[in-house]
Short mmCIF file of C-alpha atoms and ligand atoms in Angstrom, two decimals:
data_model
loop_
_atom_site.label_atom_id
_atom_site.label_comp_id
_atom_site.label_asym_id
_atom_site.label_seq_id
_atom_site.Cartn_x
_atom_site.Cartn_y
_atom_site.Cartn_z
CA MET A 83 -20.07 7.84 -28.73
CA ILE A 84 -19.22 6.80 -32.28
CA THR A 85 -15.80 5.41 -31.23
CA PHE A 86 -17.44 3.04 -28.80
CA GLU A 87 -20.29 2.08 -31.08
CA GLN A 88 -17.89 1.34 -33.95
CA HIS A 89 -15.14 -0.42 -32.07
CA GLU A 90 -16.29 -1.70 -28.72
CA SER A 91 -18.04 -5.05 -28.47
CA GLU A 92 -21.81 -5.31 -28.35
CA VAL A 93 -21.37 -6.73 -24.87
CA ARG A 94 -21.08 -3.24 -23.41
CA GLY A 95 -23.90 -2.63 -20.97
CA TYR A 96 -24.07 0.25 -18.49
CA CYS A 97 -23.01 2.78 -21.11
CA ARG A 98 -26.31 2.11 -22.86
CA THR A 99 -28.24 3.14 -19.76
CA PHE A 100 -26.00 6.13 -19.05
CA PRO A 101 -24.93 7.45 -22.45
CA ALA A 102 -22.36 10.08 -21.47
CA ILE A 103 -18.57 10.13 -21.75
CA PHE A 104 -17.27 10.64 -18.24
CA SER A 105 -14.12 12.52 -17.64
CA SER A 106 -13.63 13.35 -13.96
CA ALA A 107 -15.24 12.71 -10.62
CA LYS A 108 -15.06 13.83 -7.02
CA GLY A 109 -16.96 12.68 -3.96
CA ALA A 110 -20.53 11.93 -4.96
CA TRP A 111 -20.25 13.65 -8.35
CA MET A 112 -19.20 12.64 -11.85
CA THR A 113 -18.55 15.03 -14.74
CA ASP A 114 -18.79 14.24 -18.44
CA ILE A 115 -16.71 15.67 -21.27
CA GLU A 116 -19.33 18.36 -21.86
CA GLY A 117 -18.96 19.55 -18.29
CA ARG A 118 -22.33 18.17 -17.21
CA ARG A 119 -22.38 17.00 -13.59
CA TYR A 120 -24.17 13.93 -12.30
CA LEU A 121 -24.88 12.87 -8.76
CA ASP A 122 -23.79 9.26 -8.41
CA PHE A 123 -26.23 6.86 -6.72
CA PHE A 124 -24.59 3.84 -8.38
CA CYS A 125 -20.94 4.07 -7.31
CA GLY A 126 -19.60 1.52 -9.75
CA ALA A 127 -22.02 -1.11 -8.38
CA GLY A 128 -20.51 -0.81 -4.93
CA VAL A 129 -16.88 -0.09 -5.81
CA LEU A 130 -16.84 3.50 -4.57
CA ASN A 131 -18.13 3.28 -1.02
CA TYR A 132 -15.89 6.19 -0.01
CA GLY A 133 -16.85 8.28 -3.04
CA HIS A 134 -14.79 9.22 -6.08
CA ASN A 135 -11.12 10.11 -5.55
CA PRO A 136 -11.26 10.52 -1.77
CA ASP A 137 -8.44 12.85 -0.78
CA ARG A 138 -6.86 10.88 2.02
CA ILE A 139 -6.64 7.76 -0.13
CA LYS A 140 -5.44 9.68 -3.17
CA GLN A 141 -2.61 11.27 -1.18
CA ALA A 142 -1.37 7.85 -0.05
CA LEU A 143 -1.46 6.56 -3.63
CA LEU A 144 0.31 9.60 -5.05
CA ALA A 145 3.05 9.42 -2.42
CA TYR A 146 3.58 5.72 -3.17
CA LEU A 147 3.78 6.31 -6.93
CA MET A 148 6.08 9.33 -6.55
CA ARG A 149 8.60 7.31 -4.56
CA ASP A 150 8.56 4.56 -7.19
CA GLY A 151 6.86 2.12 -4.86
CA ILE A 152 6.77 -1.27 -6.53
CA THR A 153 3.67 -1.86 -8.67
CA HIS A 154 3.78 -5.55 -9.44
CA THR A 155 5.25 -8.51 -7.61
CA LEU A 156 3.04 -11.49 -8.57
CA ASP A 157 2.58 -12.90 -5.08
CA MET A 158 6.10 -12.14 -3.90
CA TYR A 159 6.23 -10.31 -0.61
CA SER A 160 5.95 -6.54 -0.81
CA GLU A 161 5.98 -3.80 1.76
CA ALA A 162 2.58 -2.63 0.51
CA LYS A 163 1.05 -6.07 1.03
CA GLN A 164 2.64 -6.44 4.44
CA ARG A 165 1.23 -3.12 5.62
CA PHE A 166 -2.22 -3.98 4.29
CA ILE A 167 -2.31 -7.38 6.01
CA GLU A 168 -1.09 -5.92 9.29
CA ARG A 169 -3.54 -3.02 9.25
CA PHE A 170 -6.50 -5.15 8.12
CA TYR A 171 -5.74 -7.53 10.96
CA GLU A 172 -5.43 -4.70 13.52
CA VAL A 173 -8.36 -2.57 12.37
CA ILE A 174 -10.87 -5.12 11.08
CA LEU A 175 -10.23 -8.69 12.19
CA GLN A 176 -8.77 -8.42 15.68
CA PRO A 177 -11.39 -6.04 17.15
CA ARG A 178 -14.09 -8.39 15.87
CA GLY A 179 -12.42 -11.52 17.25
CA LEU A 180 -12.11 -12.95 13.73
CA HIS A 181 -9.32 -15.29 12.71
CA TYR A 182 -8.83 -15.68 8.98
CA LYS A 183 -5.95 -16.36 6.62
CA PHE A 184 -5.69 -14.02 3.64
CA GLN A 185 -5.74 -15.27 0.06
CA PHE A 186 -5.32 -12.74 -2.72
CA PRO A 187 -6.81 -14.21 -5.89
CA GLY A 188 -7.06 -12.41 -9.22
CA PRO A 189 -8.40 -8.90 -8.70
CA THR A 190 -12.10 -9.21 -9.45
CA GLY A 191 -15.03 -10.46 -7.43
CA THR A 192 -15.58 -13.49 -9.58
CA ASN A 193 -11.91 -14.47 -9.05
CA ALA A 194 -12.50 -14.46 -5.30
CA VAL A 195 -15.66 -16.55 -5.65
CA GLU A 196 -13.90 -19.12 -7.87
CA ALA A 197 -11.11 -19.48 -5.33
CA ALA A 198 -13.59 -19.89 -2.48
CA LEU A 199 -15.62 -22.55 -4.30
CA LYS A 200 -12.52 -24.46 -5.35
CA LEU A 201 -11.15 -24.49 -1.83
CA ALA A 202 -14.45 -25.62 -0.31
CA ARG A 203 -14.57 -28.51 -2.80
CA LYS A 204 -10.98 -29.46 -2.08
CA VAL A 205 -11.38 -29.36 1.69
CA THR A 206 -14.63 -31.35 1.82
CA GLY A 207 -13.96 -33.68 -1.11
CA ARG A 208 -17.53 -32.93 -2.28
CA GLU A 209 -18.61 -31.38 -5.56
CA GLN A 210 -21.92 -29.68 -5.17
CA VAL A 211 -22.27 -26.06 -4.08
CA VAL A 212 -25.59 -24.63 -3.03
CA GLY A 213 -26.52 -21.09 -4.06
CA PHE A 214 -29.76 -19.20 -3.69
CA THR A 215 -32.51 -18.04 -5.98
CA ASN A 216 -31.67 -14.62 -7.47
CA ALA A 217 -28.06 -14.84 -6.29
CA PHE A 218 -25.28 -13.10 -8.18
CA HIS A 219 -21.68 -14.22 -7.76
CA GLY A 220 -19.93 -13.40 -11.04
CA MET A 221 -19.45 -14.40 -14.64
CA THR A 222 -16.80 -17.15 -14.64
CA LEU A 223 -18.17 -20.69 -14.87
CA GLY A 224 -18.00 -21.66 -11.20
CA ALA A 225 -19.51 -18.39 -9.99
CA LEU A 226 -22.09 -18.44 -12.78
CA ALA A 227 -23.19 -21.92 -11.73
CA VAL A 228 -24.37 -20.47 -8.41
CA THR A 229 -25.86 -17.33 -9.99
CA GLY A 230 -29.62 -17.27 -10.53
CA ASN A 231 -30.05 -15.04 -13.59
CA GLY A 232 -31.09 -17.23 -16.54
CA PHE A 233 -29.89 -14.74 -19.18
CA LYS A 234 -26.38 -14.65 -17.71
CA ARG A 235 -26.36 -18.41 -17.18
CA ALA A 236 -27.27 -19.02 -20.81
CA GLY A 237 -24.22 -17.00 -21.81
CA ALA A 238 -22.00 -19.75 -20.39
CA GLY A 239 -22.48 -21.83 -23.52
CA VAL A 240 -21.90 -25.05 -21.56
CA PRO A 241 -23.94 -26.80 -18.90
CA LEU A 242 -23.42 -25.22 -15.50
CA SER A 243 -22.90 -28.09 -13.15
CA ASN A 244 -22.15 -29.18 -9.59
CA SER A 245 -24.50 -26.64 -8.13
CA ALA A 246 -28.06 -26.41 -6.82
CA ALA A 247 -30.30 -23.45 -6.13
CA VAL A 248 -32.51 -23.28 -3.06
CA PRO A 249 -34.94 -20.49 -2.13
CA PHE A 250 -33.49 -17.35 -0.54
CA ASP A 251 -35.12 -15.76 2.50
CA GLY A 252 -38.57 -14.48 1.53
CA TYR A 253 -38.64 -16.23 -1.85
CA LEU A 254 -41.75 -18.22 -0.90
CA GLY A 255 -43.47 -15.33 0.87
CA ALA A 256 -43.05 -13.74 4.26
CA ASP A 257 -44.68 -16.63 6.12
CA THR A 258 -42.40 -19.41 4.87
CA ASP A 259 -39.00 -20.07 6.34
CA THR A 260 -37.20 -21.29 3.24
CA LEU A 261 -34.57 -22.99 5.35
CA ASP A 262 -37.20 -25.57 6.37
CA TYR A 263 -36.98 -26.78 2.78
CA PHE A 264 -33.18 -26.74 2.63
CA GLU A 265 -32.86 -28.55 5.94
CA ALA A 266 -35.41 -31.16 4.87
CA LEU A 267 -33.38 -31.87 1.73
CA LEU A 268 -30.23 -32.34 3.77
CA LYS A 269 -31.92 -34.61 6.31
CA ASP A 270 -33.62 -36.86 3.82
CA GLY A 271 -31.37 -39.42 2.12
CA GLY A 272 -34.06 -39.70 -0.57
CA SER A 273 -34.17 -35.98 -1.41
CA GLY A 274 -31.84 -36.30 -4.36
CA MET A 275 -29.57 -33.58 -3.08
CA ASP A 276 -25.93 -34.59 -2.73
CA MET A 277 -24.33 -33.34 0.47
CA PRO A 278 -22.92 -29.95 -0.56
CA ALA A 279 -19.32 -28.83 -0.16
CA ALA A 280 -20.46 -25.29 0.46
CA VAL A 281 -23.32 -22.87 0.65
CA ILE A 282 -22.63 -19.45 -0.81
CA VAL A 283 -24.83 -16.55 0.24
CA GLU A 284 -25.16 -12.78 -0.01
CA THR A 285 -26.70 -11.27 3.13
CA VAL A 286 -28.36 -8.71 0.85
CA GLN A 287 -28.79 -9.80 -2.73
CA ALA A 288 -27.81 -6.63 -4.53
CA GLU A 289 -27.95 -7.52 -8.23
CA GLY A 290 -30.82 -9.91 -7.52
CA GLY A 291 -33.14 -7.05 -6.52
CA VAL A 292 -32.09 -5.87 -3.05
CA ASN A 293 -33.43 -8.90 -1.22
CA VAL A 294 -32.51 -8.72 2.44
CA ALA A 295 -31.92 -11.86 4.50
CA SER A 296 -33.11 -11.56 8.08
CA VAL A 297 -30.74 -11.93 10.99
CA GLN A 298 -32.64 -15.03 12.17
CA TRP A 299 -32.44 -16.65 8.75
CA LEU A 300 -28.67 -16.06 8.54
CA GLN A 301 -28.19 -17.43 12.03
CA ARG A 302 -30.16 -20.54 11.16
CA LEU A 303 -28.19 -20.98 7.94
CA ARG A 304 -24.99 -20.83 9.99
CA ARG A 305 -26.36 -23.49 12.40
CA ILE A 306 -27.45 -25.83 9.60
CA THR A 307 -24.18 -25.56 7.68
CA ALA A 308 -22.16 -26.14 10.85
CA GLU A 309 -24.27 -29.19 11.72
CA TYR A 310 -23.70 -30.82 8.33
CA GLY A 311 -20.05 -29.82 7.94
CA ILE A 312 -20.85 -27.59 4.96
CA VAL A 313 -18.52 -24.66 4.31
CA LEU A 314 -20.43 -21.39 4.67
CA ILE A 315 -19.19 -18.75 2.23
CA VAL A 316 -20.49 -15.22 2.65
CA ASP A 317 -20.03 -13.28 -0.57
CA ASP A 318 -19.54 -9.73 0.76
CA ILE A 319 -18.26 -8.38 -2.54
CA GLN A 320 -21.05 -5.86 -3.03
CA VAL A 321 -22.46 -5.32 0.45
CA GLY A 322 -19.26 -5.62 2.50
CA CYS A 323 -16.81 -2.79 3.26
CA GLY A 324 -19.46 -0.87 5.20
CA ARG A 325 -22.32 -0.86 2.72
CA THR A 326 -24.78 -2.16 5.35
CA GLY A 327 -23.25 -0.09 8.17
CA ARG A 328 -20.62 -2.29 9.79
CA PHE A 329 -17.55 -3.40 7.87
CA PHE A 330 -18.88 -6.92 7.19
CA SER A 331 -22.54 -7.32 6.34
CA PHE A 332 -22.83 -10.48 8.46
CA GLU A 333 -21.78 -8.76 11.70
CA GLU A 334 -25.32 -7.77 12.59
CA ALA A 335 -26.30 -11.44 12.60
CA GLY A 336 -23.34 -12.27 14.85
CA ILE A 337 -22.32 -15.17 12.63
CA VAL A 338 -18.82 -16.21 11.61
CA PRO A 339 -18.63 -17.55 8.04
CA ASP A 340 -15.98 -20.12 7.13
CA ILE A 341 -14.93 -18.13 4.08
CA VAL A 342 -15.62 -14.50 3.14
CA THR A 343 -15.10 -12.99 -0.30
CA LEU A 344 -14.37 -9.27 -0.69
CA SER A 345 -13.54 -7.08 -3.68
CA LYS A 346 -15.26 -3.94 -5.12
CA SER A 347 -14.74 -1.31 -2.36
CA LEU A 348 -11.84 -3.12 -0.71
CA SER A 349 -9.24 -0.90 -2.38
CA GLY A 350 -11.34 2.15 -1.54
CA TYR A 351 -10.34 3.87 -4.75
CA GLY A 352 -11.68 1.81 -7.61
CA LEU A 353 -8.42 -0.09 -8.10
CA PRO A 354 -8.97 -3.80 -8.64
CA LEU A 355 -8.28 -5.92 -5.56
CA ALA A 356 -9.92 -9.04 -4.17
CA LEU A 357 -9.51 -10.97 -0.96
CA VAL A 358 -10.64 -14.37 0.25
CA LEU A 359 -10.69 -14.70 4.01
CA ILE A 360 -10.33 -18.33 5.06
CA LYS A 361 -10.68 -19.95 8.46
CA PRO A 362 -7.15 -21.22 9.23
CA GLU A 363 -8.18 -24.89 9.39
CA LEU A 364 -9.63 -24.65 5.88
CA ASP A 365 -6.48 -23.17 4.39
CA GLN A 366 -5.47 -26.42 2.75
CA TRP A 367 -4.10 -25.02 -0.48
CA ALA A 368 -0.80 -26.46 -1.68
CA PRO A 369 1.74 -23.76 -2.59
CA GLY A 370 0.87 -22.30 -5.99
CA GLU A 371 -2.15 -24.60 -6.41
CA HIS A 372 -4.37 -21.62 -7.28
CA ASN A 373 -2.34 -18.84 -8.82
CA GLY A 374 -2.56 -16.03 -11.37
CA THR A 375 -0.52 -13.05 -12.52
CA PHE A 376 -2.39 -10.24 -10.82
CA ARG A 377 -2.81 -11.45 -7.26
CA GLY A 378 -2.52 -8.34 -5.17
CA HIS A 379 -1.92 -5.08 -6.97
CA CYS A 380 0.53 -3.03 -4.85
CA PRO A 381 -1.05 0.40 -5.51
CA ALA A 382 -4.39 -1.16 -4.53
CA PHE A 383 -2.86 -2.45 -1.29
CA VAL A 384 -1.74 1.12 -0.59
CA THR A 385 -5.19 2.58 -1.16
CA ALA A 386 -6.88 -0.29 0.71
CA THR A 387 -4.61 0.39 3.69
CA ALA A 388 -5.45 4.10 3.58
CA ALA A 389 -9.17 3.27 3.37
CA LEU A 390 -8.91 1.43 6.68
CA GLN A 391 -8.65 4.85 8.35
CA PHE A 392 -12.43 5.01 7.91
CA TRP A 393 -12.73 2.02 10.24
CA GLN A 394 -10.66 3.17 13.18
CA ASN A 395 -13.82 4.23 14.99
CA ASP A 396 -17.53 3.75 14.40
CA ALA A 397 -18.24 7.19 12.91
CA LEU A 398 -18.83 5.83 9.42
CA THR A 399 -21.08 3.05 10.70
CA GLN A 400 -23.18 5.61 12.60
CA ALA A 401 -23.33 7.91 9.57
CA VAL A 402 -24.43 5.04 7.31
CA GLN A 403 -27.22 4.08 9.73
CA LYS A 404 -28.43 7.68 9.90
CA LYS A 405 -28.35 8.22 6.15
CA GLY A 406 -29.97 4.82 5.64
CA GLN A 407 -32.93 5.98 7.75
CA GLN A 408 -33.15 9.17 5.68
CA VAL A 409 -33.36 7.08 2.49
CA GLU A 410 -35.85 4.60 3.92
CA GLN A 411 -38.21 7.33 5.15
CA ARG A 412 -38.16 9.17 1.85
CA LEU A 413 -38.70 6.02 -0.20
CA GLN A 414 -41.52 4.86 2.06
CA SER A 415 -43.30 8.19 1.78
CA MET A 416 -42.79 8.23 -2.01
CA ALA A 417 -44.20 4.71 -2.22
CA GLU A 418 -47.22 5.57 -0.08
CA ARG A 419 -48.08 8.74 -1.94
CA LEU A 420 -47.19 7.90 -5.51
CA SER A 421 -47.11 4.16 -5.91
CA PRO A 422 -49.11 2.38 -3.22
CA GLY A 423 -48.09 -1.24 -2.94
CA ALA A 424 -44.50 -0.55 -3.93
CA GLN A 425 -42.04 -2.40 -1.73
CA VAL A 426 -39.09 -0.65 -0.12
CA ARG A 427 -36.22 -2.90 0.97
CA GLY A 428 -32.69 -2.38 2.18
CA ARG A 429 -30.12 -2.08 4.94
CA GLY A 430 -27.49 0.56 5.65
CA LEU A 431 -27.04 2.42 2.36
CA ILE A 432 -28.31 -0.14 -0.11
CA TRP A 433 -31.98 0.35 -0.85
CA GLY A 434 -34.38 -0.83 -3.47
CA ILE A 435 -37.89 0.16 -4.44
CA GLU A 436 -39.98 -2.31 -6.39
CA PHE A 437 -43.05 -0.80 -7.98
CA GLY A 438 -46.19 -2.71 -8.92
CA ASP A 439 -45.36 -2.18 -12.61
CA PRO A 440 -42.04 -3.91 -13.34
CA LEU A 441 -41.26 -1.50 -16.20
CA LEU A 442 -41.39 1.55 -13.95
CA ALA A 443 -37.93 1.18 -12.36
CA GLY A 444 -36.17 1.39 -15.72
CA ARG A 445 -38.22 4.38 -16.80
CA VAL A 446 -37.50 6.18 -13.53
CA SER A 447 -33.78 5.39 -13.85
CA GLN A 448 -33.80 6.94 -17.32
CA ALA A 449 -35.72 9.99 -16.14
CA CYS A 450 -33.22 10.39 -13.28
CA PHE A 451 -30.32 10.30 -15.72
CA GLU A 452 -31.94 13.04 -17.77
CA ARG A 453 -32.12 15.08 -14.55
CA GLY A 454 -28.49 14.45 -13.57
CA LEU A 455 -28.71 11.42 -11.30
CA ILE A 456 -27.02 8.08 -11.99
CA ILE A 457 -29.12 5.26 -10.56
CA GLU A 458 -29.39 1.63 -11.67
CA THR A 459 -32.02 -1.06 -11.66
CA ALA A 460 -31.69 -4.57 -10.28
CA GLY A 461 -33.62 -7.83 -10.23
CA ILE A 462 -34.31 -10.42 -12.89
CA ASP A 463 -36.59 -8.06 -14.84
CA ASP A 464 -34.78 -4.86 -13.82
CA GLN A 465 -37.90 -4.27 -11.77
CA VAL A 466 -36.17 -2.71 -8.77
CA LEU A 467 -34.72 0.80 -8.61
CA LYS A 468 -31.50 0.33 -6.65
CA LEU A 469 -29.93 3.10 -4.57
CA LEU A 470 -26.24 2.71 -3.89
CA PRO A 471 -24.91 6.15 -2.96
CA SER A 472 -21.42 6.50 -1.52
CA LEU A 473 -21.22 6.06 2.25
CA THR A 474 -19.54 9.45 2.53
CA ILE A 475 -22.22 11.35 0.63
CA THR A 476 -23.55 14.36 2.57
CA GLU A 477 -27.11 14.38 3.85
CA GLN A 478 -27.80 17.36 1.60
CA GLU A 479 -26.55 15.52 -1.49
CA LEU A 480 -28.56 12.50 -0.49
CA ALA A 481 -31.67 14.65 -0.14
CA CYS A 482 -31.04 16.14 -3.59
CA GLY A 483 -30.80 12.69 -5.15
CA LEU A 484 -33.99 11.60 -3.42
CA ASP A 485 -35.71 14.74 -4.73
CA VAL A 486 -34.64 13.81 -8.24
CA ILE A 487 -36.00 10.28 -7.82
CA GLU A 488 -39.33 11.69 -6.65
CA ASP A 489 -39.45 14.21 -9.46
CA SER A 490 -38.62 11.52 -12.00
CA LEU A 491 -41.24 9.18 -10.61
CA CYS A 492 -43.83 11.98 -10.87
CA ALA A 493 -42.78 12.67 -14.45
CA VAL A 494 -43.01 9.00 -15.42
CA LEU A 495 -46.40 8.63 -13.74
CA GLY A 496 -47.59 11.87 -15.31
CA VAL A 497 -48.51 13.49 -12.00
CA PRO A 498 -47.43 17.00 -10.96
CA ALA A 499 -44.06 17.15 -9.25
CA THR A 500 -44.00 17.84 -5.53
CA ALA A 501 -43.06 21.21 -4.03
CA HIS A 502 -39.28 20.87 -4.05
CA THR A 503 -37.31 21.81 -7.14
CA PRO A 504 -34.70 19.14 -7.68
CA LYS A 505 -32.85 20.86 -10.48
CA ALA A 506 -32.34 23.96 -8.36
CA ALA A 507 -31.37 21.77 -5.42
CA LEU A 508 -28.80 19.94 -7.53
CA ALA A 509 -27.39 23.18 -8.85
CA LYS A 510 -27.10 24.49 -5.30
CA ALA A 511 -25.31 21.39 -4.11
CA ILE A 512 -22.76 21.76 -6.88
N1 PLP B 708 -20.38 -11.28 -6.01
C1 PLP B 708 -21.26 -10.29 -5.82
C2 PLP B 708 -22.16 -10.32 -4.64
C3 PLP B 708 -21.35 -9.25 -6.74
O1 PLP B 708 -22.26 -8.28 -6.57
C4 PLP B 708 -20.49 -9.26 -7.87
C5 PLP B 708 -20.58 -8.18 -8.87
O2 PLP B 708 -21.47 -7.40 -8.94
C6 PLP B 708 -19.58 -10.30 -8.01
C7 PLP B 708 -19.54 -11.29 -7.06
C8 PLP B 708 -18.65 -10.35 -9.18
O3 PLP B 708 -17.68 -9.37 -9.07
P1 PLP B 708 -16.87 -8.93 -10.39
O4 PLP B 708 -17.83 -8.26 -11.28
O5 PLP B 708 -15.80 -8.01 -9.86
O6 PLP B 708 -16.30 -10.17 -10.96
#
């Protein structure tokens, strides 16, 4: 640890929660330099939907590297990019009746968000972008301006402008449709809200505490934005690529966003790659108007193309739904027995449990780590324990991780652990 503590910036974060030096990983498991194994319920904050080093993707990457496939081309045409675009069109867009142009921005999520916001402003000639309470869209200035977290916003060091926050679904309680408020602001010339260029939304706010927008709310948001000529951007960076079951998280609502941002699990292997999907009529960029050195990393195109094999049928979607139910049932029963009043929220394989005591989630996460499970917290006060296992995790591994959560919760609450023996279960799964 000393190397990191001496030389790496104080800005480092996750390593403080999970103080181990990791060395290898496979499937749902990570191993540190001391040979200790950890079950991964974090998956790089949604980067590793297909698990660590999935074989079929690794083989494609190795073959590409071994034949000296080109690594870097700026945005010149490459075979790897061509194959990715063709396969993504065939496997993802065409079967869903979606028509989008592809923009490859810099490789991170925030790069994709910046490009989307810039384009929406250019196309509409308007400046303001509306984001939602507790949203998270990235750390660069444009993305940060539509991010809710006050601590992160303060880090900007300059005023964050040309944005407005309106309440997300459920923010004002279950009985209030928050879009009544947004629509009223748009209708009323005296509201003080400038007509926005865009609305940017996550269908499930992951970093913000696993807040799930309802299908009806998303459909209404689509209707309102269409009515006012506002570009609807769905940020599917964390909950796209199958995290909620289907490839895009907005599919369940049957809506078609104007722009979609993807990154994280897009490459399927942890290689950096981002994509902005743009309705053709909005693709009003001038050549080179938004550029950058790393726009489309060829090895990442290769792995992203291989990852599309998971989407040739609906087996993964079905598996995610089934495993999602397994998680929901276990969390609900844990909440009822051990922490009445705790809220369980989620879709597909992203789940959160918010306990009455906001400090509990962090303490449970720490206790889980001590027992060999990597699990993060989310929400403005880290008050939500967030489960983000890989989509390919086995039901047995999932059950082991849930046992560890229950055991850790019991330990933190000081109540006797339940009948199962998580440590033995973990050892068996290894
Ligand atoms: N958008 C969403 C919804 C995210 O969850 C994140 C990261 O967690 C980002 C954007 C930013 O992505 P990156 O950290 O790759 O810049």
